[in-house]
Amino acid sequence: MKILVLNGSPKKKSDTFRLTDAFLKGLNKNNENEVHIVNVIDKKISPCRGCFGCWSNENGRCVIDDDQNGILDLYKDSDVIIWSFPLYCYGMPSHLKAVLDRTIPLVKMKMVKLSDGTVRHEALADFSKIHTVVICGCGFPKWEGNFNGLKTMCKMGFVNPDIVCVPETPLLNIPEAAMVADPLLARFEKAGEEYASKLSLSEETVAALEQPMIPAEAYIQNVNRL
Ligand SMILES: Cc1cc2nc3c(=O)[nH]c(=O)nc-3n(C[C@H](O)[C@H](O)[C@H](O)COP(=O)(O)O)c2cc1C
């Protein structure tokens, strides 16, 4: 399988990427896959200009000449795409959102109404072989609503994505927290193995991955002591 990882953390030592790395370890346990990791922050990707030149051309390419067309080539060729990024202001970091916005060359202007009542643009080609995983870390403890906006966007923007939203991820890069971080990393590795066999994650697995490492009150107390 061809696996594309879009790493949207701007940091060299990403909390979220520790989870993604563990997931990849399980997913690629037998070293049978071609894994391509793109550190989006290092790429030159301008915001979408909204010119719809791509819809006039219908060639699957963006009219802006920067690194996005290289990403689109990888995108179209992938079996699995993992979007790995920290939650920023209840959504995606802007440099990664630019990548998502500029996937519109992969759809046409033509609209279709789906049986669930939603309206989408018709895909330029059959991309049904592409499976999407979203792994998002965040700085808050688990609370209702923190990921709502992001989840809605991902469910609309991707086809049947597996979405994993993890609270308290700064703990993953704190050596003193290894006692609680290592079991979570082990669960991500196991989930990667599950994904390799089914190309999807069960509800129980997602719930286990989203389990806080420590109780919210203890997390807040520790943060406020810094
Ligand atoms: C600009 C900015 C916005 C953020 N917004 C949120 C947010 O809305 N909710 C949240 O829980 N954490 C938020 N965070 C915290 C990050 O998601 C958190 O630090 C995460 O662990 C960073 O992951 P990384 O190391 O993979 O980049 C924000 C951080 C930054 C820098």
Short mmCIF file of C-alpha atoms in Angstrom, two decimals, residues 65-199:
data_model
loop_
_atom_site.label_atom_id
_atom_site.label_comp_id
_atom_site.label_asym_id
_atom_site.label_seq_id
_atom_site.Cartn_x
_atom_site.Cartn_y
_atom_site.Cartn_z
CA ASP A 65 2.94 26.87 -9.28
CA ASP A 66 4.18 25.76 -5.86
CA ASP A 67 4.56 22.52 -3.85
CA GLN A 68 0.83 21.68 -3.79
CA ASN A 69 0.81 19.92 -7.17
CA GLY A 70 3.49 17.54 -5.86
CA ILE A 71 1.22 16.80 -2.89
CA LEU A 72 -1.76 16.28 -5.23
CA ASP A 73 0.28 13.74 -7.24
CA LEU A 74 1.07 11.81 -4.05
CA TYR A 75 -2.53 12.21 -2.87
CA LYS A 76 -4.09 10.69 -6.01
CA ASP A 77 -1.67 7.78 -5.87
CA SER A 78 -2.25 6.89 -2.19
CA ASP A 79 -4.20 4.05 -0.64
CA VAL A 80 -4.11 5.59 2.84
CA ILE A 81 -3.73 9.25 3.76
CA ILE A 82 -3.04 10.16 7.38
CA TRP A 83 -3.68 13.77 8.36
CA SER A 84 -1.64 14.28 11.55
CA PHE A 85 -1.86 17.68 13.22
CA PRO A 86 -2.48 19.62 16.43
CA LEU A 87 -5.83 21.29 17.05
CA TYR A 88 -5.45 25.04 16.43
CA CYS A 89 -8.36 27.29 17.43
CA TYR A 90 -10.76 24.34 17.18
CA GLY A 91 -9.62 23.47 13.67
CA MET A 92 -6.63 22.64 11.49
CA PRO A 93 -3.39 24.70 11.50
CA SER A 94 -3.62 27.22 8.65
CA HIS A 95 -0.70 25.83 6.63
CA LEU A 96 -2.38 22.40 6.55
CA LYS A 97 -5.80 23.92 5.85
CA ALA A 98 -4.23 25.46 2.74
CA VAL A 99 -3.37 21.92 1.59
CA LEU A 100 -6.95 20.79 2.21
CA ASP A 101 -8.44 23.84 0.46
CA ARG A 102 -6.23 23.19 -2.51
CA THR A 103 -7.46 19.65 -3.01
CA ILE A 104 -10.42 21.18 -4.90
CA PRO A 105 -8.71 20.43 -8.24
CA LEU A 106 -9.68 16.82 -7.43
CA VAL A 107 -13.40 17.62 -7.74
CA LYS A 108 -15.51 19.25 -10.44
CA MET A 109 -17.87 22.19 -10.24
CA LYS A 110 -20.75 19.74 -10.84
CA MET A 111 -22.80 19.17 -7.68
CA VAL A 112 -24.49 16.00 -6.53
CA LYS A 113 -27.10 15.55 -3.81
CA LEU A 114 -26.45 12.47 -1.70
CA SER A 115 -29.09 10.24 -0.13
CA ASP A 116 -28.32 11.69 3.32
CA GLY A 117 -29.32 15.17 2.05
CA THR A 118 -25.80 16.59 1.87
CA VAL A 119 -24.52 18.19 -1.34
CA ARG A 120 -21.00 17.54 -2.67
CA HIS A 121 -18.96 18.23 -5.77
CA GLU A 122 -18.48 15.26 -8.05
CA ALA A 123 -14.99 13.73 -7.88
CA LEU A 124 -12.78 14.23 -10.92
CA ALA A 125 -11.91 10.52 -10.92
CA ASP A 126 -12.66 7.45 -8.84
CA PHE A 127 -10.71 8.09 -5.64
CA SER A 128 -12.63 5.46 -3.67
CA LYS A 129 -9.44 3.46 -3.02
CA ILE A 130 -8.16 6.30 -0.79
CA HIS A 131 -8.78 5.72 2.91
CA THR A 132 -8.41 8.65 5.29
CA VAL A 133 -7.25 8.70 8.89
CA VAL A 134 -7.22 11.90 10.96
CA ILE A 135 -5.03 11.98 14.08
CA CYS A 136 -5.39 15.23 15.98
CA GLY A 137 -3.77 16.14 19.29
CA CYS A 138 -4.67 19.05 21.51
CA GLY A 139 -3.57 20.96 24.59
CA PHE A 140 -6.79 20.92 26.59
CA PRO A 141 -8.02 18.08 28.75
CA LYS A 142 -11.04 16.22 27.37
CA TRP A 143 -14.12 18.44 27.29
CA GLU A 144 -17.28 18.30 25.25
CA GLY A 145 -17.05 20.52 22.19
CA ASN A 146 -13.28 21.09 21.81
CA PHE A 147 -13.15 18.95 18.66
CA ASN A 148 -16.70 19.50 17.36
CA GLY A 149 -15.82 21.98 14.59
CA LEU A 150 -12.90 19.90 13.41
CA LYS A 151 -14.90 16.67 13.38
CA THR A 152 -17.67 18.27 11.31
CA MET A 153 -15.15 19.60 8.79
CA CYS A 154 -13.39 16.23 8.48
CA LYS A 155 -16.65 14.28 8.08
CA MET A 156 -17.73 16.64 5.28
CA GLY A 157 -14.31 17.10 3.68
CA PHE A 158 -13.22 13.44 3.54
CA VAL A 159 -14.96 10.23 2.53
CA ASN A 160 -15.67 8.02 5.57
CA PRO A 161 -12.64 9.14 7.56
CA ASP A 162 -11.47 7.44 10.74
CA ILE A 163 -11.06 10.37 13.13
CA VAL A 164 -9.05 10.14 16.35
CA CYS A 165 -8.97 13.21 18.61
CA VAL A 166 -6.62 12.98 21.54
CA PRO A 167 -6.64 15.31 24.57
CA GLU A 168 -3.64 16.28 26.77
CA THR A 169 -1.07 15.55 24.03
CA PRO A 170 1.68 17.82 25.46
CA LEU A 171 2.15 15.00 28.02
CA LEU A 172 3.64 12.90 25.22
CA ASN A 173 6.82 14.96 25.18
CA ILE A 174 7.26 15.24 28.94
CA PRO A 175 9.68 12.53 30.14
CA GLU A 176 8.06 12.47 33.63
CA ALA A 177 4.74 11.52 32.01
CA ALA A 178 6.13 8.43 30.26
CA MET A 179 4.24 6.21 32.71
CA VAL A 180 0.91 7.42 31.26
CA ALA A 181 2.11 8.23 27.73
CA ASP A 182 3.70 4.86 26.92
CA PRO A 183 0.46 2.84 27.33
CA LEU A 184 -1.29 5.28 24.96
CA LEU A 185 1.53 4.94 22.42
CA ALA A 186 1.19 1.15 22.71
CA ARG A 187 -2.55 1.47 21.99
CA PHE A 188 -1.78 3.54 18.89
CA GLU A 189 0.65 0.91 17.65
CA LYS A 190 -1.98 -1.79 18.16
CA ALA A 191 -4.55 0.39 16.38
CA GLY A 192 -2.15 0.68 13.45
CA GLU A 193 -2.10 -3.13 13.22
CA GLU A 194 -5.91 -3.18 13.33
CA TYR A 195 -6.03 -0.60 10.56
CA ALA A 196 -3.62 -2.65 8.42
CA SER A 197 -5.98 -5.62 8.57
CA LYS A 198 -9.35 -3.83 8.14
CA LEU A 199 -8.57 -0.35 6.75
#
